[in-house]
Each structure stands twice: as structure tokens, then as C-alpha cells.
Backbone as a ProteinNet text record, in pm:
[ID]
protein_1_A
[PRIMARY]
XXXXXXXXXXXXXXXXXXXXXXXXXXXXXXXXXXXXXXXXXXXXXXXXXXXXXXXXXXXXXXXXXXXXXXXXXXXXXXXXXXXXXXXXXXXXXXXXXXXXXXXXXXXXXXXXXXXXXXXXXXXXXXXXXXXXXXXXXXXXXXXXXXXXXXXXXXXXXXXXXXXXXXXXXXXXXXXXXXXXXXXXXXXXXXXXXXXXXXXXXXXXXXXXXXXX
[TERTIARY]
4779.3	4645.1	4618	4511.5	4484.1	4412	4363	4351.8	4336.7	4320.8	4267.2	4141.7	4109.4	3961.6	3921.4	3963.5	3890.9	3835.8	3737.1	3587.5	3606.7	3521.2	3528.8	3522.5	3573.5	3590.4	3690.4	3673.5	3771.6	3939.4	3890.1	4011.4	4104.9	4054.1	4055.2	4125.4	4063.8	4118.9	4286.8	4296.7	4425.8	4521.6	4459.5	4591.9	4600.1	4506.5	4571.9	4615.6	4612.7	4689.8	4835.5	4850.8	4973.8	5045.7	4997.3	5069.2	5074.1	5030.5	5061.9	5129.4	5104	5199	5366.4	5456.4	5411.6	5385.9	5329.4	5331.8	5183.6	5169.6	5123.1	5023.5	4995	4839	4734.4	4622.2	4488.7	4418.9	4345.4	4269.3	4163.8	4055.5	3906.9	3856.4	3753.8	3684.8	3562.2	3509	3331.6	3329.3	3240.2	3259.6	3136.5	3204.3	3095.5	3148.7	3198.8	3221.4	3114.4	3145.5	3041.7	3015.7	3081.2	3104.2	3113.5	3265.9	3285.8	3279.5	3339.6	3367.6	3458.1	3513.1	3594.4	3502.7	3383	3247.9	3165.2	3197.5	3105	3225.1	3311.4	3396.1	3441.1	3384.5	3387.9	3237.8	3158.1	2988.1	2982.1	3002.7	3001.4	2879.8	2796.4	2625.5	2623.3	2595.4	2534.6	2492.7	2515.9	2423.4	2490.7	2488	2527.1	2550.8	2463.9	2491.9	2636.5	2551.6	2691.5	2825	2846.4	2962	3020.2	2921.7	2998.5	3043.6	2991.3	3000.7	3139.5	3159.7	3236.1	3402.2	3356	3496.2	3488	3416	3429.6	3525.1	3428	3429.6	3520.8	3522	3565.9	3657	3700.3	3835.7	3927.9	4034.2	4151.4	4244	4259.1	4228.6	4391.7	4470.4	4588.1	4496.3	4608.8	4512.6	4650.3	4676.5	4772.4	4750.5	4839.6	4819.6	4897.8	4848.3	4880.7	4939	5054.1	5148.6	5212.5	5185.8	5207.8	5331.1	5395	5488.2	5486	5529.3	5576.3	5471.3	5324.6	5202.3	5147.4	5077.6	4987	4876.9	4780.5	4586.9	4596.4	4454.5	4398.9	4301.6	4196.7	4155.5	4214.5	4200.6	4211.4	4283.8	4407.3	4445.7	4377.8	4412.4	4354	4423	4456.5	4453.6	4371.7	4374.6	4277.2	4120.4	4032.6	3918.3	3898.2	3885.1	3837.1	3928.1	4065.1	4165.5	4127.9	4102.2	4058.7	3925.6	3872.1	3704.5	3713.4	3824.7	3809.9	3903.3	3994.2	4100	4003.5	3900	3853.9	3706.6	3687.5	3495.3	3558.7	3425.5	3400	3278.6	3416.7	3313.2	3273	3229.1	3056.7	2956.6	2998.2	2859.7	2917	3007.6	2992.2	2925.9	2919.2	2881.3	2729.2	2667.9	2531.5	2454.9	2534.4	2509	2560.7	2663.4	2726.2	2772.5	2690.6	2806.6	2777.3	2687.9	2627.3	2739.8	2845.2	2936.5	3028.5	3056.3	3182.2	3113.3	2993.7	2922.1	2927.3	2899.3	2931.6	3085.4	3128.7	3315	3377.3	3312.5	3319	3291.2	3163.9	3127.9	3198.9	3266	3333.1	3492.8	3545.8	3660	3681.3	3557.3	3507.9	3516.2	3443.6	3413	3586.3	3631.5	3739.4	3875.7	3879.7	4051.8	4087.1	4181.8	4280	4279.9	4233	4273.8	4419.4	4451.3	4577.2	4579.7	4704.9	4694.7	4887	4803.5	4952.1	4984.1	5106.7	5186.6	5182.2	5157.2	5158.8	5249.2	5380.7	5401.4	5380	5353.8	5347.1	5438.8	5543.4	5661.7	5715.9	5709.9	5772.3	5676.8	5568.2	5424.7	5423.7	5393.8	5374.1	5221.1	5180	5023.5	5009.3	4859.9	4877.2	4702.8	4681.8	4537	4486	4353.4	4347.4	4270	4244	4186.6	4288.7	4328.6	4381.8	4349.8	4274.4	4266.5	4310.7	4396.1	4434.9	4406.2	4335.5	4232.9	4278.5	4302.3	4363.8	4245.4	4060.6	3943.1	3882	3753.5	3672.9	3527.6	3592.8	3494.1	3530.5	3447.8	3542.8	3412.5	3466.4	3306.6	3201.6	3173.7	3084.1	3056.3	2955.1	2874.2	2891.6	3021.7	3042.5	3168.3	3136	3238.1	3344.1	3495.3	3549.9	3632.8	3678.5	3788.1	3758.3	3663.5	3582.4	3638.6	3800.8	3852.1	3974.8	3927.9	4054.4	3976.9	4050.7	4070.3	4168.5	4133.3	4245.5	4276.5	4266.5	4366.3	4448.8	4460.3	4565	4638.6	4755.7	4902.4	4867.4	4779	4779.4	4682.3	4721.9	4676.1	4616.4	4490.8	4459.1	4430	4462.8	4515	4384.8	4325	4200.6	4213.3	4268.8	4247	4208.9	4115	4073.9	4108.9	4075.2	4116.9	4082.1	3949.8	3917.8	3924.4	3944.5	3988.2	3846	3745.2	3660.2	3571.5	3519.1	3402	3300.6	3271.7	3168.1	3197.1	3269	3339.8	3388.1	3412.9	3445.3	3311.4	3225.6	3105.1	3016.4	3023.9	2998.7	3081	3206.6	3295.3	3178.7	3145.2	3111.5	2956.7	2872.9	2747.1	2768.7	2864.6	2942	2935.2	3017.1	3074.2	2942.3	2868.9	2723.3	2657.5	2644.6	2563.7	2620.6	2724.2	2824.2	2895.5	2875	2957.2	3066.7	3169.1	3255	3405.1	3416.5	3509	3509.6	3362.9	3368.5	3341.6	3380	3326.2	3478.8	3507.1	3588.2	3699.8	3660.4	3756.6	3845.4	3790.1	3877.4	3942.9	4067.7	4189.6	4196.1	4230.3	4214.1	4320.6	4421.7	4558.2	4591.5	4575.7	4645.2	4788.2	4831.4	5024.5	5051.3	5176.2	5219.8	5276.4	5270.9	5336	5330.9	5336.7	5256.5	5385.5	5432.5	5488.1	5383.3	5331.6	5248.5	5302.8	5306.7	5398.3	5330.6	5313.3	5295.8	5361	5319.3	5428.7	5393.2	5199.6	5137.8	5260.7	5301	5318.5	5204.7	5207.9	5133.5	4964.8	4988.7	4829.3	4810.4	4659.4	4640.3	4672.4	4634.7	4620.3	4550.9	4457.1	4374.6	4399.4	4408.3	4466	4318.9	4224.3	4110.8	4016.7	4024.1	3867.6	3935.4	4093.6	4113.5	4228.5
2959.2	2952.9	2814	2771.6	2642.4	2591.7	2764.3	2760.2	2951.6	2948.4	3084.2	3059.6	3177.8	3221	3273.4	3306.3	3415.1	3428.4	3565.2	3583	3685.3	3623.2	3734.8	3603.3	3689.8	3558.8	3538.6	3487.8	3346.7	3474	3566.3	3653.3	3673.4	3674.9	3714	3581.2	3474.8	3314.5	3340.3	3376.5	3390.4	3427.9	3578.5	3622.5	3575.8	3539.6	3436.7	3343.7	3261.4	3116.1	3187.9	3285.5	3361.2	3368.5	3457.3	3495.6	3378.1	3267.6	3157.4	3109.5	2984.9	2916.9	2960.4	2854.9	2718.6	2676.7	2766.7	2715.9	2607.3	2521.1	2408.2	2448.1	2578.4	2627.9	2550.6	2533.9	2501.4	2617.2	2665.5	2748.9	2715.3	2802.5	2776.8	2921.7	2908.8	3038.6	3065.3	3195.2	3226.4	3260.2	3248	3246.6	3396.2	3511.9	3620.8	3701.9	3643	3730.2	3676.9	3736.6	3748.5	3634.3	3538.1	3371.6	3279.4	3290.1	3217.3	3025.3	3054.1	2905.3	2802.2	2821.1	2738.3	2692.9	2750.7	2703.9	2639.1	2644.3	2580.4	2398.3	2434.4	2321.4	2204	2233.4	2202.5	2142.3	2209.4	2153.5	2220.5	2341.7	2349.5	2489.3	2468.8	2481.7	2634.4	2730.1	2917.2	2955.9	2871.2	2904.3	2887.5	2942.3	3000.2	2824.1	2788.5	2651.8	2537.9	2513.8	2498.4	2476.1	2654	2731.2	2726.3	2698.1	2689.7	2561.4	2471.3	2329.5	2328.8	2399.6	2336.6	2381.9	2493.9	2575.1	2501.9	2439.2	2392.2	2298.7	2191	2032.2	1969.1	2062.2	1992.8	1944	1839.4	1748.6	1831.6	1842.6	1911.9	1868.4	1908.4	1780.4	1922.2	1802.3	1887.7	1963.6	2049.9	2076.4	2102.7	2095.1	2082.6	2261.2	2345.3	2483.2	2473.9	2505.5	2611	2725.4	2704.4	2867.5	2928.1	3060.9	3149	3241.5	3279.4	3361.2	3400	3270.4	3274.2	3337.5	3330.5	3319.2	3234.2	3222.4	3054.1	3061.8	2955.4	3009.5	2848.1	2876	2742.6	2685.9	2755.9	2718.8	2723.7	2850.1	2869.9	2960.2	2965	3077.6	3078.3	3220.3	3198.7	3330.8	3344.6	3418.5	3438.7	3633.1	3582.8	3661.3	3688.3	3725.2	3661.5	3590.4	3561.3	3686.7	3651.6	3738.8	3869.7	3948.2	4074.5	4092.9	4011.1	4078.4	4075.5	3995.5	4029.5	4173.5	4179.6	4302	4440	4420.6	4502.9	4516.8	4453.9	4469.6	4622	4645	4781.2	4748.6	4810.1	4773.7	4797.7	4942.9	4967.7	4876.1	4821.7	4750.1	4582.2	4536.3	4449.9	4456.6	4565.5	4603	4583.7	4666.3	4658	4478.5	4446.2	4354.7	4238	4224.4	4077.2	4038.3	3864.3	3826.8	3865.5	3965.6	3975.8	4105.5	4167.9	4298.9	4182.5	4092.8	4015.6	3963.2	3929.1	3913.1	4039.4	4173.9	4331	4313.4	4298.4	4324.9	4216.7	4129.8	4032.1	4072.9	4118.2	4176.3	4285.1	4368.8	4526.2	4457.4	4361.9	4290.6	4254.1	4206.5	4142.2	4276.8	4349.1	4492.3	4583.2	4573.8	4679.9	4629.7	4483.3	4458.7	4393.9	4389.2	4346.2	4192.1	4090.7	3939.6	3912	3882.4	3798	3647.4	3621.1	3496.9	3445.3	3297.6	3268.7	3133.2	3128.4	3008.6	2971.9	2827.2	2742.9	2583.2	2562.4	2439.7	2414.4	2201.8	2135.6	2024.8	2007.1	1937.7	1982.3	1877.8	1866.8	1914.4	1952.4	1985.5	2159.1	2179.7	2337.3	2399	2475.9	2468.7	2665.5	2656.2	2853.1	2812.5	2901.6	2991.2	3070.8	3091	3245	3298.9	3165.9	3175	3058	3060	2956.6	2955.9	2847	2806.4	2699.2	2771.4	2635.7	2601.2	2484	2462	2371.6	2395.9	2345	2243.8	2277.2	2248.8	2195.4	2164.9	2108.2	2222	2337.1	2476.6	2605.6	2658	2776.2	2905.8	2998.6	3136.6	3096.2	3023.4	3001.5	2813.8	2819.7	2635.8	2568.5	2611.7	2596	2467	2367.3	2266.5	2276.4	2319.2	2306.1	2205.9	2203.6	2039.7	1896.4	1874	1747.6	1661.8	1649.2	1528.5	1603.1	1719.8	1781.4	1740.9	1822.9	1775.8	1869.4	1943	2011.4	1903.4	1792.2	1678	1609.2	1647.4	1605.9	1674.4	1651.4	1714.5	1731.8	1763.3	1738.5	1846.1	1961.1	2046	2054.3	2038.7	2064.2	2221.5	2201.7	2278.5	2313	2404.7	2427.7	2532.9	2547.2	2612.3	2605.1	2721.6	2753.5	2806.3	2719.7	2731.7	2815.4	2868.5	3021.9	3137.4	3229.8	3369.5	3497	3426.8	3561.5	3607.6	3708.8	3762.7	3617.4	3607.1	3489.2	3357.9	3367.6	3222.3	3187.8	3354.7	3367.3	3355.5	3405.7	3389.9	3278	3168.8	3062.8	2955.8	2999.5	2930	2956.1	3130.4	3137.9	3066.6	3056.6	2935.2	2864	2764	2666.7	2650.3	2702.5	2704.7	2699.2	2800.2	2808.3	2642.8	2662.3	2477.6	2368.3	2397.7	2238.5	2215.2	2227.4	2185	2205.3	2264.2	2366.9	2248.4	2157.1	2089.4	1960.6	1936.9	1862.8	1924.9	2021.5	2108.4	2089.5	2045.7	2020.2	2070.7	2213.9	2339.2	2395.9	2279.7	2364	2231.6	2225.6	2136.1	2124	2034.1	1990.9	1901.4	1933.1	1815.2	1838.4	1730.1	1722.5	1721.5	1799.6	1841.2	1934.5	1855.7	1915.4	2052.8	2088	2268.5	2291.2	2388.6	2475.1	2597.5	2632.7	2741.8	2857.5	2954.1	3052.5	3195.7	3199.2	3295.7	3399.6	3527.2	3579.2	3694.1	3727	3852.3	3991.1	4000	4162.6	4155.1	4290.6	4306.6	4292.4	4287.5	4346.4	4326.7	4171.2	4097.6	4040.8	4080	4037.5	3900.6	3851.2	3701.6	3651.1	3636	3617.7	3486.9	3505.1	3378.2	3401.7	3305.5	3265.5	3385.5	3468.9	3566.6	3697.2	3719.4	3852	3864.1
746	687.3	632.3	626.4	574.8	423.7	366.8	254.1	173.7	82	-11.9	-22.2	-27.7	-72	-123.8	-299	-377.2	-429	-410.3	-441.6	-603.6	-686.5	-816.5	-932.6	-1076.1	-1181.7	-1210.1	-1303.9	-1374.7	-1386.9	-1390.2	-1423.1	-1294.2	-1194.8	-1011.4	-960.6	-1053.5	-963.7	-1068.7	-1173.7	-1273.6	-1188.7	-1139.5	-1110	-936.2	-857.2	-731.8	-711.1	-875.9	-932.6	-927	-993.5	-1068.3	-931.1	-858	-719.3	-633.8	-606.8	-522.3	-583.4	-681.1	-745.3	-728.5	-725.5	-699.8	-533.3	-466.2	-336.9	-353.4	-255	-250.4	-150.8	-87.4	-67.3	-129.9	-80.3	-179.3	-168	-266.2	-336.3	-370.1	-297	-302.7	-364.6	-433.6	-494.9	-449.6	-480	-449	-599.3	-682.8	-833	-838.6	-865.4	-852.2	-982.4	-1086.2	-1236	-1297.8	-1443.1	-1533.2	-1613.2	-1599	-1689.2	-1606.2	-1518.8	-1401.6	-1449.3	-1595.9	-1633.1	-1498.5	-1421.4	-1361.4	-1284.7	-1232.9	-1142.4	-1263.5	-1369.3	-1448.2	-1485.6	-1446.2	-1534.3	-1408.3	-1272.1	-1157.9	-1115	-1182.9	-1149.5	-1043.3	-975.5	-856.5	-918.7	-831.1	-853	-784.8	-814	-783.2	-693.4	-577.9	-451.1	-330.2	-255.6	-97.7	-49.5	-24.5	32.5	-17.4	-155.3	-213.2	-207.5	-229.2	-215	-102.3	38.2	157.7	191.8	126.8	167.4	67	-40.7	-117.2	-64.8	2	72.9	171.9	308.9	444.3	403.3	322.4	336.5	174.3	96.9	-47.9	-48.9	-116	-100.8	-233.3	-158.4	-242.8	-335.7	-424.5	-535.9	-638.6	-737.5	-773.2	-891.9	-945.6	-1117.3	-1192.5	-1311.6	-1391.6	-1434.3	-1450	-1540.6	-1612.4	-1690	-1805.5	-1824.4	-1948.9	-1921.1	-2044.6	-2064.9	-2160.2	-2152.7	-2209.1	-2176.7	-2041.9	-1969.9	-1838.8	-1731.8	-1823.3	-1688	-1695.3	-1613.5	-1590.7	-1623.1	-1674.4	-1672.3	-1616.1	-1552.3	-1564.2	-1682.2	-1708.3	-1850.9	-1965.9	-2015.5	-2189	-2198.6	-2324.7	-2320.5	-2498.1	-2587.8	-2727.3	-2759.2	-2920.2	-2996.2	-3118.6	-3175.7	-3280.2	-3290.9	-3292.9	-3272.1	-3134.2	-3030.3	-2933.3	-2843.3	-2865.1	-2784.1	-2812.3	-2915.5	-2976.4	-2900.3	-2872.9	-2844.7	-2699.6	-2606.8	-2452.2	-2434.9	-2512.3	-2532.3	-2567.5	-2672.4	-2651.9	-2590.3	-2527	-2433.1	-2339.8	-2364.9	-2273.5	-2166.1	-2049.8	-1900.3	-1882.7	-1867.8	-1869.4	-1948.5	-2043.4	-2118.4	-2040.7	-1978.5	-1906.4	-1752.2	-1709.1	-1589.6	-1570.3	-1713.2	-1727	-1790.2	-1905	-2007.4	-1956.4	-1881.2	-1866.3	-1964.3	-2027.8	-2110.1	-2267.2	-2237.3	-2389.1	-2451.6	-2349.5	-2367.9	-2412.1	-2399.6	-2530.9	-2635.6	-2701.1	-2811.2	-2898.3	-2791.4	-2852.5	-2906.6	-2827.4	-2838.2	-2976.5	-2957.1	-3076.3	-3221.6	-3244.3	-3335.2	-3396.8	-3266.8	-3295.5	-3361.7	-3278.8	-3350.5	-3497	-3527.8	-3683.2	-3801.7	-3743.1	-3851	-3846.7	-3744.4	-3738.2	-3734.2	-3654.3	-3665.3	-3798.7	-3784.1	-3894.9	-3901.2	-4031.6	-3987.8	-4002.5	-3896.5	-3883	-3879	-3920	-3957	-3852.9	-3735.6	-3728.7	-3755	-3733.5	-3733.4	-3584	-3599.5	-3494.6	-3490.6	-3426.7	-3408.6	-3324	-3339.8	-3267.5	-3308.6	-3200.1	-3263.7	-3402.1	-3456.8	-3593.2	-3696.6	-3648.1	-3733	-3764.8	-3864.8	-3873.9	-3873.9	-3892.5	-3893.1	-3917.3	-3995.9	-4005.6	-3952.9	-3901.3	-3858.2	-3855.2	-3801.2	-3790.5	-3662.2	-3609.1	-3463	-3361	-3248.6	-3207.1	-3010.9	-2980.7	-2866.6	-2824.2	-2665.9	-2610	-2460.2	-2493	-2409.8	-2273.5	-2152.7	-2032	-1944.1	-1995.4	-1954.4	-2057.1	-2011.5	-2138	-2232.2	-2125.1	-2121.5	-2169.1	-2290.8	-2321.6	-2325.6	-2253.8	-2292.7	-2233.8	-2123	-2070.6	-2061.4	-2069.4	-2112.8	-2206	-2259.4	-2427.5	-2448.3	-2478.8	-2504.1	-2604.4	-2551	-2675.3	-2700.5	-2597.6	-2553.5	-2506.6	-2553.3	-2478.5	-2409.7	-2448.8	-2373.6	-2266.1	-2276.6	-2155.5	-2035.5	-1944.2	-1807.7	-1683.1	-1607.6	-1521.1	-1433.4	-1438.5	-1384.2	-1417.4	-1589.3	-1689.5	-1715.6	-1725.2	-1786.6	-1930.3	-2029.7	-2137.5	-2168.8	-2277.5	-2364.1	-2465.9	-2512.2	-2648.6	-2716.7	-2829.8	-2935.2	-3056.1	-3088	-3146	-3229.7	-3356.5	-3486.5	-3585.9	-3592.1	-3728.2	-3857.3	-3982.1	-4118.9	-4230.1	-4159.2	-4223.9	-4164.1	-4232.6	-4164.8	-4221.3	-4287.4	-4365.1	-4219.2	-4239.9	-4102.9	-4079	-4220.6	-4181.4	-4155	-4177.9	-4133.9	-3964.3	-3911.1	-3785.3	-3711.6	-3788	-3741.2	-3747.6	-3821.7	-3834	-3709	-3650.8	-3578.3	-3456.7	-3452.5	-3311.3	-3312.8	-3388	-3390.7	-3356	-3364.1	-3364.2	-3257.4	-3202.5	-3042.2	-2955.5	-3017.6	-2900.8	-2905.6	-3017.5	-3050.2	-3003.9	-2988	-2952.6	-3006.4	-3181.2	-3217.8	-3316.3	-3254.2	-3212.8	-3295.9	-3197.8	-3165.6	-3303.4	-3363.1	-3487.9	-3606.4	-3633.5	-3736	-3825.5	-3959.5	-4056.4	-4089.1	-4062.3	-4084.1	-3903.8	-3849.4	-3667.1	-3658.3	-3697.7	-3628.1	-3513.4	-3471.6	-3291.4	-3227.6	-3164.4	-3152.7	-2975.4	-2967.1	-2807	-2831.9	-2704	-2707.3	-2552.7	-2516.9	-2364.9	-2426.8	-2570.9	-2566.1	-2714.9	-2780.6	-2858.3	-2898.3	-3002.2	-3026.8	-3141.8	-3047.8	-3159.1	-3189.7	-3364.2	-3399.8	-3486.9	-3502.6	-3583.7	-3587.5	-3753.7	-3784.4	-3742.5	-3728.7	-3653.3	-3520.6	-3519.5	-3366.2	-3278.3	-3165.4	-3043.4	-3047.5	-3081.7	-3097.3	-2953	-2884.8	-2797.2	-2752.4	-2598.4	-2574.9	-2448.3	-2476.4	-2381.6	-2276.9	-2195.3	-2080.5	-1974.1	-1984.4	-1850.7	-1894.1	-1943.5	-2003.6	-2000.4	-1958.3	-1912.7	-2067.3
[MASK]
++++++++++++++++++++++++++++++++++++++++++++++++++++++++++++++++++++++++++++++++++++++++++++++++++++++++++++++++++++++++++++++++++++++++++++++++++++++++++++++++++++++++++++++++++++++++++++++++++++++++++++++++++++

């Protein structure tokens, strides 16, 4: 074969990253999920034409991944209220709603889970949070900038936690994020690093790797 072709989202390209890797296949997508950030973090534009030109003719190009307890993402992986609200969206209200069933799921996270709080090193650095993204792109939840200076052509990870843990404060993060500005806001630490140790004491806290 001379390349992959998979059709679906950002969750669908995860696990055909997961199953190829490390073979040296190239991998082309049809971007038909509900966010489909990797078509957004690519510029690669919603339309039939496009999409075919970009599978015929596109120049094949490496990408650096990203890896979590021994799986790979290409974007983002996160813990925390972000991880909690894809863990819990309900598909029927994504089926109908799109991306407005993780804004639901978000909200339901806020009122009902538990805040946890983790530990994060980087090197010699210790660090506590209560939200933590790590960002492989410059795109997180859609059109939303969180990493400005990443890159899936760089070997290099940035690191994005937050210093408050209250509802509103989580909720102030997610304004944030919609507006832009996400990534300069006082209270969200931000550190580039080839690796990351994240610890906490809850058992069996989600982790969201690419939206899934």
C-alpha cells in the first residue's frame, strides 16, 4: 500500500497512529468527527476538493507523538476537568449537539466530580494543579490556542497548569481558552519539556489523550 486513509475524528486518527506506529506508513485522514482539531492544526480546509487534493498530492511530512502510559496522541493529552468532561459526555447528546455535548459534560464535571489536585514533575521541578494539559499542537477543543509555540514537527512538549481548583475559577480557565487567552492568563503555568511525570493520589482519574 502506499498510504492509510482514515475517515472519522481526532479519536479514529489516535487509535490508527496507535496501531501503525512505528511503521513508517504515511497516514492521511478524511476529518468527519465532531472537532477534528488535527484538520484544524493542519489548515486543511472542510471540503471534498481539498481533502482529495490533500490525500492524492500532499507532501508527506514526519510528526513527532506524543506518549502516555505507553500510548501515543498526536495532539493533547490532559487531566482534570477537561479529562472528566470527555470521560463523561454522553453520545447521544454528541450525536445530536456536537461540540456543545462536551460544554454539557463540562459543566456536569464541575457540579458533581470531586477536585483533585496533582503533582507534576518536570525534571528537578515539582509543581501541584488542578487542571493539566499537555500539549503536542498549538490546538486544544477545537480553534482554541493553547500552545502557541508547539508544533507536530517538533520534538518538544508543552506543559499547561492550572493554579486554581474552585468551579469558578475552572470556569474562568474555560473563557479563557475560548477567547484566546488561555495561554497568558497569570494563574496557568506553561513550561516546555521532552517528558512530564503526573501523579495523583484519587485512584482511577481519567486521561484524555486527542478528545477520547
Amino acid at each position: 500500500y502506499d498510504l492509510i486513509v482514515a475517515a472519522g475524528g481526532d479519536g479514529t486518527m489516535n487509535e490508527v497512529v496507535n496501531g501503525v506506529y512505528p511503521s513508517k506508513m504515511p497516514i492521511a485522514f478524511i476529518p468527519l468527527g465532531t472537532v477534528n482539531v488535527l484538520a484544524l492544526e493542519i489548515s486543511l480546509k472542510n471540503d471534498v476538493l481539498s481533502i482529495v487534493n490533500y490525500i492524492a498530492y500532499g507532501k508527506v511530512e514526519r510528526c513527532w507523538l506524543g506518549c502516555s502510559n505507553d500510548r501515543y496522541f498526536l495532539l493533547m493529552m490532559s487531566v482534570g476537568h477537561d479529562a472528566k468532561s470527555v470521560a463523561f459526555v454522553n453520545r447521544t447528546l454528541k450525536t445530536y449537539f456536537g461540540k456543545l455535548a462536551y460544554l454539557f459534560s463540562y459543566l456536569k464535571s464541575l457540579i458533581f466530580s470531586k477536585k483533585t489536585i496533582y503533582q507534576i514533575s518536570i525534571g528537578d521541578e515539582k509543581y501541584s494543579a488542578f487542571n493539566v494539559i499537555v500539549s503536542n499542537g498549538r490546538l486544544y477543543g477545537g480553534n482554541f490556542v493553547c500552545a502557541p509555540q508547539a508544533s507536530l514537527n517538533d520534538d518538544q512538549l508543552y506543559i499547561s497548569m492550572t493554579q486554581k481548583g474552585s468551579r469558578l475559577h475552572a470556569l474562568k480557565y474555560a473563557a479563557l481558552m475560548f477567547l484566546g487567552k488561555y495561554p497568558n492568563s497569570s494563574t496557568v503555568k506553561n513550561f516546555p519539556a521532552k517528558e512530564c511525570l503526573i501523579e495523583s493520589e484519587e485512584l482511577n482519574q481519567p486521561i484524555q489523550l486527542d478528545g477520547d
